[in-house]
Amino acid sequence: MTQADPRRDLACMREALKEAFRGYEEGEVPVGAVIERGGRIVARAHNQVERLKDATAHAEMIALTQAAAEAGDWRLDGATLYVTKEPCPMCAGAIALSRVARLVFGARDEKAGAAGSRLDILSDGCLNHTVEVVAGIEGGECSGLLKRFFRARRAVKGGRGGA
């Protein structure tokens, strides 16, 4: 299992926040992700659902695909995924199936979070791999960005929002 390093966790979460800001600027739900493995960032992504017209184009899914391509293997043993918002069930399943060692996320998602808030896919034993989960790193910054995004979206679209 990957060793926890609070300074590394904070630095990587700040990189994930940079990705989330990129998504925000593109009109995407501002979620950013980076994957660290072997002491270096091997993938970085933000949501691209609107741009790609693909409901599966979440930051985590894109980052997992990038990291697997970089590794030449779908197994990401020893990797840590940093994401600004608690993963949904789809992403949590992909994280476990990719053999990621640790998940570090910022903002909880009480409505649809699958890493302990609503569901606990990553540690309940339903899949063949469990993932160490650390919650709340830069949580205020991460949730603040999401709140700003949805407040602005409701104002523009007359109340129509998304997840």
GROMACS .gro file of N, CA and C in nm:
model
  489
    1MET      N    1   0.084  -0.118   0.000
    1MET     CA    2   0.000   0.000   0.000
    1MET      C    3   0.088   0.124   0.000
    2THR      N    4   0.043   0.229  -0.065
    2THR     CA    5   0.115   0.355  -0.074
    2THR      C    6   0.114   0.424   0.062
    3GLN      N    7   0.228   0.479   0.102
    3GLN     CA    8   0.239   0.551   0.228
    3GLN      C    9   0.172   0.687   0.218
    4ALA      N   10   0.101   0.724   0.325
    4ALA     CA   11   0.038   0.856   0.330
    4ALA      C   12   0.144   0.961   0.361
    5ASP      N   13   0.139   1.071   0.293
    5ASP     CA   14   0.227   1.185   0.316
    5ASP      C   15   0.139   1.309   0.307
    6PRO      N   16   0.105   1.370   0.420
    6PRO     CA   17   0.013   1.485   0.418
    6PRO      C   18   0.057   1.598   0.325
    7ARG      N   19   0.186   1.625   0.317
    7ARG     CA   20   0.232   1.732   0.228
    7ARG      C   21   0.210   1.694   0.082
    8ARG      N   22   0.237   1.568   0.049
    8ARG     CA   23   0.215   1.520  -0.088
    8ARG      C   24   0.066   1.522  -0.121
    9ASP      N   25  -0.016   1.478  -0.024
    9ASP     CA   26  -0.161   1.479  -0.046
    9ASP      C   27  -0.211   1.620  -0.075
   10LEU      N   28  -0.163   1.718   0.001
   10LEU     CA   29  -0.205   1.856  -0.020
   10LEU      C   30  -0.158   1.908  -0.156
   11ALA      N   31  -0.033   1.881  -0.191
   11ALA     CA   32   0.020   1.928  -0.320
   11ALA      C   33  -0.055   1.866  -0.437
   12CYS      N   34  -0.084   1.738  -0.429
   12CYS     CA   35  -0.155   1.672  -0.539
   12CYS      C   36  -0.300   1.718  -0.547
   13MET      N   37  -0.363   1.742  -0.431
   13MET     CA   38  -0.501   1.792  -0.434
   13MET      C   39  -0.504   1.931  -0.496
   14ARG      N   40  -0.403   2.009  -0.472
   14ARG     CA   41  -0.399   2.142  -0.535
   14ARG      C   42  -0.384   2.130  -0.686
   15GLU      N   43  -0.314   2.028  -0.733
   15GLU     CA   44  -0.306   2.002  -0.877
   15GLU      C   45  -0.443   1.960  -0.931
   16ALA      N   46  -0.514   1.878  -0.855
   16ALA     CA   47  -0.650   1.838  -0.895
   16ALA      C   48  -0.741   1.960  -0.900
   17LEU      N   49  -0.725   2.052  -0.806
   17LEU     CA   50  -0.805   2.176  -0.808
   17LEU      C   51  -0.776   2.259  -0.932
   18LYS      N   52  -0.652   2.262  -0.977
   18LYS     CA   53  -0.621   2.333  -1.102
   18LYS      C   54  -0.700   2.273  -1.217
   19GLU      N   55  -0.711   2.140  -1.220
   19GLU     CA   56  -0.790   2.075  -1.324
   19GLU      C   57  -0.938   2.111  -1.310
   20ALA      N   58  -0.987   2.113  -1.187
   20ALA     CA   59  -1.128   2.149  -1.164
   20ALA      C   60  -1.156   2.290  -1.215
   21PHE      N   61  -1.063   2.385  -1.192
   21PHE     CA   62  -1.079   2.521  -1.242
   21PHE      C   63  -1.082   2.523  -1.395
   22ARG      N   64  -1.004   2.438  -1.459
   22ARG     CA   65  -1.009   2.429  -1.606
   22ARG      C   66  -1.148   2.385  -1.651
   23GLY      N   67  -1.202   2.286  -1.583
   23GLY     CA   68  -1.337   2.242  -1.615
   23GLY      C   69  -1.439   2.353  -1.594
   24TYR      N   70  -1.425   2.425  -1.483
   24TYR     CA   71  -1.514   2.537  -1.453
   24TYR      C   72  -1.513   2.637  -1.567
   25GLU      N   73  -1.394   2.672  -1.614
   25GLU     CA   74  -1.380   2.769  -1.723
   25GLU      C   75  -1.440   2.719  -1.854
   26GLU      N   76  -1.450   2.588  -1.871
   26GLU     CA   77  -1.507   2.528  -1.991
   26GLU      C   78  -1.656   2.501  -1.978
   27GLY      N   79  -1.716   2.534  -1.864
   27GLY     CA   80  -1.858   2.510  -1.844
   27GLY      C   81  -1.890   2.368  -1.801
   28GLU      N   82  -1.790   2.295  -1.759
   28GLU     CA   83  -1.810   2.158  -1.710
   28GLU      C   84  -1.831   2.162  -1.559
   29VAL      N   85  -1.897   2.062  -1.503
   29VAL     CA   86  -1.902   2.050  -1.358
   29VAL      C   87  -1.757   2.045  -1.311
   30PRO      N   88  -1.716   2.136  -1.223
   30PRO     CA   89  -1.574   2.150  -1.190
   30PRO      C   90  -1.520   2.043  -1.096
   31VAL      N   91  -1.488   1.930  -1.154
   31VAL     CA   92  -1.423   1.822  -1.082
   31VAL      C   93  -1.291   1.795  -1.152
   32GLY      N   94  -1.185   1.788  -1.073
   32GLY     CA   95  -1.052   1.762  -1.127
   32GLY      C   96  -0.991   1.641  -1.059
   33ALA      N   97  -0.903   1.573  -1.131
   33ALA     CA   98  -0.837   1.454  -1.077
   33ALA      C   99  -0.694   1.447  -1.125
   34VAL      N  100  -0.608   1.396  -1.038
   34VAL     CA  101  -0.471   1.360  -1.077
   34VAL      C  102  -0.441   1.224  -1.016
   35ILE      N  103  -0.353   1.151  -1.081
   35ILE     CA  104  -0.308   1.022  -1.030
   35ILE      C  105  -0.158   1.030  -1.010
   36GLU      N  106  -0.116   0.993  -0.889
   36GLU     CA  107   0.025   0.989  -0.852
   36GLU      C  108   0.065   0.843  -0.838
   37ARG      N  109   0.178   0.811  -0.896
   37ARG     CA  110   0.230   0.674  -0.886
   37ARG      C  111   0.382   0.681  -0.897
   38GLY      N  112   0.448   0.613  -0.806
   38GLY     CA  113   0.593   0.613  -0.810
   38GLY      C  114   0.654   0.749  -0.786
   39GLY      N  115   0.585   0.834  -0.708
   39GLY     CA  116   0.638   0.965  -0.675
   39GLY      C  117   0.618   1.073  -0.779
   40ARG      N  118   0.539   1.045  -0.884
   40ARG     CA  119   0.515   1.148  -0.984
   40ARG      C  120   0.371   1.142  -1.033
   41ILE      N  121   0.322   1.254  -1.081
   41ILE     CA  122   0.187   1.258  -1.137
   41ILE      C  123   0.192   1.197  -1.276
   42VAL      N  124   0.110   1.094  -1.297
   42VAL     CA  125   0.109   1.022  -1.425
   42VAL      C  126  -0.017   1.050  -1.506
   43ALA      N  127  -0.115   1.120  -1.446
   43ALA     CA  128  -0.237   1.153  -1.520
   43ALA      C  129  -0.302   1.274  -1.454
   44ARG      N  130  -0.369   1.355  -1.536
   44ARG     CA  131  -0.446   1.468  -1.485
   44ARG      C  132  -0.562   1.491  -1.579
   45ALA      N  133  -0.678   1.521  -1.521
   45ALA     CA  134  -0.798   1.537  -1.603
   45ALA      C  135  -0.902   1.619  -1.529
   46HIS      N  136  -1.000   1.666  -1.604
   46HIS     CA  137  -1.118   1.730  -1.548
   46HIS      C  138  -1.239   1.676  -1.624
   47ASN      N  139  -1.357   1.700  -1.569
   47ASN     CA  140  -1.479   1.653  -1.635
   47ASN      C  141  -1.486   1.706  -1.778
   48GLN      N  142  -1.531   1.621  -1.870
   48GLN     CA  143  -1.551   1.661  -2.009
   48GLN      C  144  -1.682   1.607  -2.064
   49VAL      N  145  -1.779   1.590  -1.977
   49VAL     CA  146  -1.910   1.535  -2.016
   49VAL      C  147  -1.975   1.618  -2.125
   50GLU      N  148  -1.979   1.750  -2.105
   50GLU     CA  149  -2.044   1.838  -2.203
   50GLU      C  150  -1.964   1.844  -2.333
   51ARG      N  151  -1.835   1.860  -2.322
   51ARG     CA  152  -1.750   1.871  -2.441
   51ARG      C  153  -1.757   1.746  -2.528
   52LEU      N  154  -1.748   1.628  -2.464
   52LEU     CA  155  -1.746   1.503  -2.539
   52LEU      C  156  -1.885   1.443  -2.561
   53LYS      N  157  -1.986   1.504  -2.500
   53LYS     CA  158  -2.123   1.451  -2.507
   53LYS      C  159  -2.125   1.305  -2.463
   54ASP      N  160  -2.059   1.279  -2.349
   54ASP     CA  161  -2.038   1.143  -2.298
   54ASP      C  162  -2.059   1.143  -2.147
   55ALA      N  163  -2.163   1.077  -2.101
   55ALA     CA  164  -2.194   1.073  -1.958
   55ALA      C  165  -2.085   1.007  -1.875
   56THR      N  166  -1.997   0.931  -1.938
   56THR     CA  167  -1.889   0.864  -1.864
   56THR      C  168  -1.760   0.945  -1.860
   57ALA      N  169  -1.758   1.063  -1.917
   57ALA     CA  170  -1.635   1.143  -1.925
   57ALA      C  171  -1.611   1.223  -1.797
   58HIS      N  172  -1.613   1.151  -1.685
   58HIS     CA  173  -1.582   1.211  -1.556
   58HIS      C  174  -1.431   1.222  -1.542
   59ALA      N  175  -1.386   1.315  -1.460
   59ALA     CA  176  -1.242   1.338  -1.439
   59ALA      C  177  -1.171   1.209  -1.400
   60GLU      N  178  -1.232   1.133  -1.308
   60GLU     CA  179  -1.169   1.010  -1.261
   60GLU      C  180  -1.152   0.909  -1.374
   61MET      N  181  -1.255   0.893  -1.456
   61MET     CA  182  -1.250   0.795  -1.565
   61MET      C  183  -1.141   0.832  -1.666
   62ILE      N  184  -1.133   0.959  -1.700
   62ILE     CA  185  -1.033   1.005  -1.796
   62ILE      C  186  -0.893   0.986  -1.738
   63ALA      N  187  -0.875   1.022  -1.610
   63ALA     CA  188  -0.744   1.006  -1.546
   63ALA      C  189  -0.705   0.859  -1.538
   64LEU      N  190  -0.798   0.771  -1.506
   64LEU     CA  191  -0.767   0.627  -1.501
   64LEU      C  192  -0.721   0.577  -1.637
   65THR      N  193  -0.788   0.620  -1.742
   65THR     CA  194  -0.750   0.580  -1.878
   65THR      C  195  -0.611   0.631  -1.912
   66GLN      N  196  -0.582   0.756  -1.878
   66GLN     CA  197  -0.448   0.812  -1.904
   66GLN      C  198  -0.340   0.736  -1.827
   67ALA      N  199  -0.365   0.709  -1.701
   67ALA     CA  200  -0.265   0.639  -1.618
   67ALA      C  201  -0.241   0.498  -1.668
   68ALA      N  202  -0.346   0.430  -1.710
   68ALA     CA  203  -0.331   0.295  -1.764
   68ALA      C  204  -0.249   0.298  -1.893
   69ALA      N  205  -0.274   0.396  -1.977
   69ALA     CA  206  -0.198   0.407  -2.102
   69ALA      C  207  -0.050   0.434  -2.071
   70GLU      N  208  -0.025   0.521  -1.974
   70GLU     CA  209   0.112   0.553  -1.935
   70GLU      C  210   0.183   0.431  -1.878
   71ALA      N  211   0.110   0.350  -1.800
   71ALA     CA  212   0.168   0.231  -1.737
   71ALA      C  213   0.177   0.113  -1.832
   72GLY      N  214   0.096   0.115  -1.938
   72GLY     CA  215   0.090  -0.001  -2.026
   72GLY      C  216   0.019  -0.118  -1.961
   73ASP      N  217  -0.068  -0.089  -1.865
   73ASP     CA  218  -0.139  -0.193  -1.789
   73ASP      C  219  -0.262  -0.130  -1.725
   74TRP      N  220  -0.370  -0.203  -1.718
   74TRP     CA  221  -0.490  -0.152  -1.654
   74TRP      C  222  -0.479  -0.155  -1.502
   75ARG      N  223  -0.386  -0.233  -1.451
   75ARG     CA  224  -0.365  -0.243  -1.307
   75ARG      C  225  -0.279  -0.126  -1.260
   76LEU      N  226  -0.333  -0.046  -1.170
   76LEU     CA  227  -0.262   0.072  -1.122
   76LEU      C  228  -0.219   0.053  -0.976
   77ASP      N  229  -0.163  -0.064  -0.948
   77ASP     CA  230  -0.116  -0.094  -0.813
   77ASP      C  231  -0.024   0.017  -0.763
   78GLY      N  232  -0.042   0.056  -0.638
   78GLY     CA  233   0.044   0.157  -0.577
   78GLY      C  234   0.008   0.300  -0.611
   79ALA      N  235  -0.093   0.321  -0.694
   79ALA     CA  236  -0.131   0.456  -0.734
   79ALA      C  237  -0.224   0.521  -0.632
   80THR      N  238  -0.218   0.654  -0.626
   80THR     CA  239  -0.313   0.732  -0.548
   80THR      C  240  -0.387   0.824  -0.644
   81LEU      N  241  -0.519   0.819  -0.635
   81LEU     CA  242  -0.605   0.908  -0.714
   81LEU      C  243  -0.652   1.021  -0.625
   82TYR      N  244  -0.627   1.143  -0.669
   82TYR     CA  245  -0.673   1.263  -0.599
   82TYR      C  246  -0.785   1.322  -0.682
   83VAL      N  247  -0.899   1.347  -0.620
   83VAL     CA  248  -1.012   1.404  -0.691
   83VAL      C  249  -1.083   1.504  -0.602
   84THR      N  250  -1.131   1.611  -0.661
   84THR     CA  251  -1.187   1.721  -0.584
   84THR      C  252  -1.324   1.692  -0.526
   85LYS      N  253  -1.395   1.593  -0.580
   85LYS     CA  254  -1.529   1.558  -0.531
   85LYS      C  255  -1.537   1.407  -0.514
   86GLU      N  256  -1.603   1.365  -0.412
   86GLU     CA  257  -1.621   1.222  -0.387
   86GLU      C  258  -1.676   1.152  -0.511
   87PRO      N  259  -1.614   1.042  -0.551
   87PRO     CA  260  -1.657   0.972  -0.673
   87PRO      C  261  -1.801   0.919  -0.667
   88CYS      N  262  -1.863   0.915  -0.784
   88CYS     CA  263  -1.995   0.855  -0.801
   88CYS      C  264  -1.979   0.703  -0.805
   89PRO      N  265  -2.088   0.628  -0.808
   89PRO     CA  266  -2.076   0.482  -0.813
   89PRO      C  267  -1.998   0.431  -0.935
   90MET      N  268  -2.020   0.489  -1.051
   90MET     CA  269  -1.946   0.446  -1.171
   90MET      C  270  -1.796   0.462  -1.150
   91CYS      N  271  -1.756   0.579  -1.105
   91CYS     CA  272  -1.614   0.607  -1.087
   91CYS      C  273  -1.554   0.523  -0.974
   92ALA      N  274  -1.628   0.507  -0.865
   92ALA     CA  275  -1.578   0.425  -0.754
   92ALA      C  276  -1.554   0.282  -0.800
   93GLY      N  277  -1.645   0.229  -0.880
   93GLY     CA  278  -1.625   0.093  -0.932
   93GLY      C  279  -1.501   0.085  -1.019
   94ALA      N  280  -1.481   0.183  -1.105
   94ALA     CA  281  -1.363   0.185  -1.192
   94ALA      C  282  -1.235   0.199  -1.111
   95ILE      N  283  -1.239   0.278  -1.006
   95ILE     CA  284  -1.121   0.296  -0.920
   95ILE      C  285  -1.082   0.162  -0.857
   96ALA      N  286  -1.179   0.093  -0.801
   96ALA     CA  287  -1.151  -0.038  -0.740
   96ALA      C  288  -1.103  -0.138  -0.843
   97LEU      N  289  -1.168  -0.144  -0.956
   97LEU     CA  290  -1.130  -0.242  -1.058
   97LEU      C  291  -0.994  -0.213  -1.119
   98SER      N  292  -0.949  -0.087  -1.110
   98SER     CA  293  -0.817  -0.049  -1.160
   98SER      C  294  -0.706  -0.077  -1.060
   99ARG      N  295  -0.743  -0.124  -0.942
   99ARG     CA  296  -0.648  -0.159  -0.835
   99ARG      C  297  -0.574  -0.039  -0.776
  100VAL      N  298  -0.636   0.079  -0.782
  100VAL     CA  299  -0.578   0.198  -0.719
  100VAL      C  300  -0.565   0.169  -0.570
  101ALA      N  301  -0.452   0.207  -0.511
  101ALA     CA  302  -0.428   0.180  -0.369
  101ALA      C  303  -0.500   0.278  -0.277
  102ARG      N  304  -0.497   0.406  -0.313
  102ARG     CA  305  -0.555   0.510  -0.228
  102ARG      C  306  -0.639   0.606  -0.311
  103LEU      N  307  -0.745   0.653  -0.247
  103LEU     CA  308  -0.827   0.761  -0.303
  103LEU      C  309  -0.824   0.873  -0.201
  104VAL      N  310  -0.791   0.993  -0.246
  104VAL     CA  311  -0.795   1.113  -0.162
  104VAL      C  312  -0.890   1.209  -0.231
  105PHE      N  313  -0.997   1.247  -0.160
  105PHE     CA  314  -1.091   1.341  -0.222
  105PHE      C  315  -1.117   1.459  -0.132
  106GLY      N  316  -1.167   1.567  -0.195
  106GLY     CA  317  -1.192   1.691  -0.123
  106GLY      C  318  -1.333   1.700  -0.068
  107ALA      N  319  -1.429   1.730  -0.154
  107ALA     CA  320  -1.567   1.754  -0.113
  107ALA      C  321  -1.648   1.625  -0.108
  108ARG      N  322  -1.722   1.611  -0.001
  108ARG     CA  323  -1.815   1.497   0.009
  108ARG      C  324  -1.934   1.522  -0.083
  109ASP      N  325  -1.995   1.413  -0.127
  109ASP     CA  326  -2.117   1.420  -0.207
  109ASP      C  327  -2.224   1.339  -0.136
  110GLU      N  328  -2.299   1.407  -0.049
  110GLU     CA  329  -2.401   1.339   0.031
  110GLU      C  330  -2.514   1.280  -0.053
  111LYS      N  331  -2.532   1.331  -0.173
  111LYS     CA  332  -2.640   1.285  -0.261
  111LYS      C  333  -2.603   1.157  -0.337
  112ALA      N  334  -2.481   1.151  -0.389
  112ALA     CA  335  -2.445   1.037  -0.475
  112ALA      C  336  -2.304   0.985  -0.453
  113GLY      N  337  -2.239   1.025  -0.344
  113GLY     CA  338  -2.101   0.982  -0.319
  113GLY      C  339  -2.093   0.833  -0.290
  114ALA      N  340  -1.996   0.767  -0.351
  114ALA     CA  341  -1.983   0.622  -0.336
  114ALA      C  342  -1.852   0.582  -0.267
  115ALA      N  343  -1.795   0.676  -0.190
  115ALA     CA  344  -1.673   0.646  -0.115
  115ALA      C  345  -1.696   0.674   0.033
  116GLY      N  346  -1.818   0.650   0.079
  116GLY     CA  347  -1.850   0.662   0.219
  116GLY      C  348  -1.967   0.750   0.255
  117SER      N  349  -2.005   0.844   0.170
  117SER     CA  350  -2.115   0.935   0.205
  117SER      C  351  -2.251   0.869   0.185
  118ARG      N  352  -2.279   0.825   0.066
  118ARG     CA  353  -2.408   0.762   0.034
  118ARG      C  354  -2.392   0.611   0.024
  119LEU      N  355  -2.291   0.569  -0.050
  119LEU     CA  356  -2.253   0.429  -0.066
  119LEU      C  357  -2.107   0.415  -0.026
  120ASP      N  358  -2.061   0.292  -0.012
  120ASP     CA  359  -1.921   0.269   0.022
  120ASP      C  360  -1.864   0.156  -0.063
  121ILE      N  361  -1.866   0.177  -0.192
  121ILE     CA  362  -1.823   0.076  -0.289
  121ILE      C  363  -1.676   0.039  -0.270
  122LEU      N  364  -1.594   0.134  -0.227
  122LEU     CA  365  -1.450   0.110  -0.222
  122LEU      C  366  -1.403   0.027  -0.104
  123SER      N  367  -1.485   0.012  -0.002
  123SER     CA  368  -1.439  -0.067   0.113
  123SER      C  369  -1.540  -0.169   0.164
  124ASP      N  370  -1.653  -0.185   0.096
  124ASP     CA  371  -1.753  -0.278   0.150
  124ASP      C  372  -1.732  -0.423   0.108
  125GLY      N  373  -1.628  -0.449   0.028
  125GLY     CA  374  -1.597  -0.587  -0.009
  125GLY      C  375  -1.677  -0.643  -0.124
  126CYS      N  376  -1.760  -0.561  -0.189
  126CYS     CA  377  -1.841  -0.612  -0.301
  126CYS      C  378  -1.759  -0.634  -0.427
  127LEU      N  379  -1.642  -0.571  -0.436
  127LEU     CA  380  -1.554  -0.590  -0.551
  127LEU      C  381  -1.428  -0.662  -0.505
  128ASN      N  382  -1.344  -0.698  -0.598
  128ASN     CA  383  -1.226  -0.778  -0.567
  128ASN      C  384  -1.109  -0.699  -0.509
  129HIS      N  385  -1.127  -0.571  -0.484
  129HIS     CA  386  -1.019  -0.487  -0.434
  129HIS      C  387  -1.077  -0.378  -0.346
  130THR      N  388  -1.014  -0.351  -0.234
  130THR     CA  389  -1.056  -0.239  -0.152
  130THR      C  390  -0.952  -0.128  -0.163
  131VAL      N  391  -0.996  -0.008  -0.141
  131VAL     CA  392  -0.914   0.111  -0.159
  131VAL      C  393  -0.913   0.190  -0.029
  132GLU      N  394  -0.795   0.233   0.013
  132GLU     CA  395  -0.785   0.322   0.128
  132GLU      C  396  -0.842   0.458   0.087
  133VAL      N  397  -0.928   0.515   0.171
  133VAL     CA  398  -0.994   0.642   0.138
  133VAL      C  399  -0.958   0.747   0.243
  134VAL      N  400  -0.918   0.864   0.193
  134VAL     CA  401  -0.892   0.981   0.277
  134VAL      C  402  -0.983   1.092   0.226
  135ALA      N  403  -1.065   1.146   0.314
  135ALA     CA  404  -1.163   1.248   0.274
  135ALA      C  405  -1.130   1.383   0.334
  136GLY      N  406  -1.170   1.490   0.264
  136GLY     CA  407  -1.167   1.623   0.318
  136GLY      C  408  -1.044   1.707   0.290
  137ILE      N  409  -0.949   1.657   0.213
  137ILE     CA  410  -0.830   1.736   0.182
  137ILE      C  411  -0.873   1.853   0.091
  138GLU      N  412  -0.850   1.976   0.136
  138GLU     CA  413  -0.894   2.097   0.066
  138GLU      C  414  -1.046   2.095   0.041
  139GLY      N  415  -1.119   2.034   0.133
  139GLY     CA  416  -1.263   2.018   0.117
  139GLY      C  417  -1.339   2.147   0.100
  140GLY      N  418  -1.301   2.249   0.176
  140GLY     CA  419  -1.370   2.378   0.164
  140GLY      C  420  -1.352   2.441   0.028
  141GLU      N  421  -1.230   2.438  -0.022
  141GLU     CA  422  -1.201   2.494  -0.155
  141GLU      C  423  -1.276   2.415  -0.263
  142CYS      N  424  -1.274   2.282  -0.251
  142CYS     CA  425  -1.339   2.197  -0.351
  142CYS      C  426  -1.490   2.218  -0.352
  143SER      N  427  -1.552   2.219  -0.235
  143SER     CA  428  -1.697   2.236  -0.230
  143SER      C  429  -1.736   2.378  -0.267
  144GLY      N  430  -1.654   2.476  -0.233
  144GLY     CA  431  -1.683   2.614  -0.270
  144GLY      C  432  -1.688   2.634  -0.421
  145LEU      N  433  -1.597   2.571  -0.493
  145LEU     CA  434  -1.596   2.580  -0.639
  145LEU      C  435  -1.722   2.516  -0.697
  146LEU      N  436  -1.761   2.402  -0.645
  146LEU     CA  437  -1.883   2.336  -0.693
  146LEU      C  438  -2.007   2.422  -0.666
  147LYS      N  439  -2.013   2.480  -0.548
  147LYS     CA  440  -2.129   2.565  -0.514
  147LYS      C  441  -2.137   2.686  -0.605
  148ARG      N  442  -2.022   2.750  -0.631
  148ARG     CA  443  -2.021   2.866  -0.722
  148ARG      C  444  -2.070   2.826  -0.860
  149PHE      N  445  -2.024   2.711  -0.908
  149PHE     CA  446  -2.063   2.664  -1.040
  149PHE      C  447  -2.214   2.643  -1.049
  150PHE      N  448  -2.270   2.568  -0.953
  150PHE     CA  449  -2.413   2.538  -0.960
  150PHE      C  450  -2.500   2.661  -0.934
  151ARG      N  451  -2.454   2.753  -0.851
  151ARG     CA  452  -2.528   2.878  -0.830
  151ARG      C  453  -2.535   2.957  -0.962
  152ALA      N  454  -2.423   2.965  -1.031
  152ALA     CA  455  -2.419   3.036  -1.160
  152ALA      C  456  -2.502   2.964  -1.265
  153ARG      N  457  -2.496   2.832  -1.265
  153ARG     CA  458  -2.573   2.754  -1.363
  153ARG      C  459  -2.723   2.773  -1.341
  154ARG      N  460  -2.766   2.771  -1.216
  154ARG     CA  461  -2.909   2.791  -1.189
  154ARG      C  462  -2.953   2.929  -1.232
  155ALA      N  463  -2.870   3.028  -1.212
  155ALA     CA  464  -2.905   3.165  -1.251
  155ALA      C  465  -2.920   3.177  -1.402
  156VAL      N  466  -2.833   3.109  -1.477
  156VAL     CA  467  -2.834   3.117  -1.624
  156VAL      C  468  -2.944   3.029  -1.684
  157LYS      N  469  -2.960   2.909  -1.630
  157LYS     CA  470  -3.052   2.813  -1.690
  157LYS      C  471  -3.186   2.807  -1.619
  158GLY      N  472  -3.211   2.898  -1.531
  158GLY     CA  473  -3.341   2.901  -1.465
  158GLY      C  474  -3.367   2.782  -1.376
  159GLY      N  475  -3.263   2.736  -1.306
  159GLY     CA  476  -3.282   2.628  -1.209
  159GLY      C  477  -3.240   2.493  -1.259
  160ARG      N  478  -3.206   2.476  -1.385
  160ARG     CA  479  -3.166   2.346  -1.436
  160ARG      C  480  -3.020   2.320  -1.401
  161GLY      N  481  -2.995   2.214  -1.327
  161GLY     CA  482  -2.859   2.180  -1.287
  161GLY      C  483  -2.825   2.038  -1.326
  162GLY      N  484  -2.710   1.994  -1.289
  162GLY     CA  485  -2.665   1.858  -1.316
  162GLY      C  486  -2.577   1.810  -1.204
  163ALA      N  487  -2.529   1.687  -1.217
  163ALA     CA  488  -2.446   1.629  -1.111
  163ALA      C  489  -2.300   1.638  -1.142
   0.00000   0.00000   0.00000
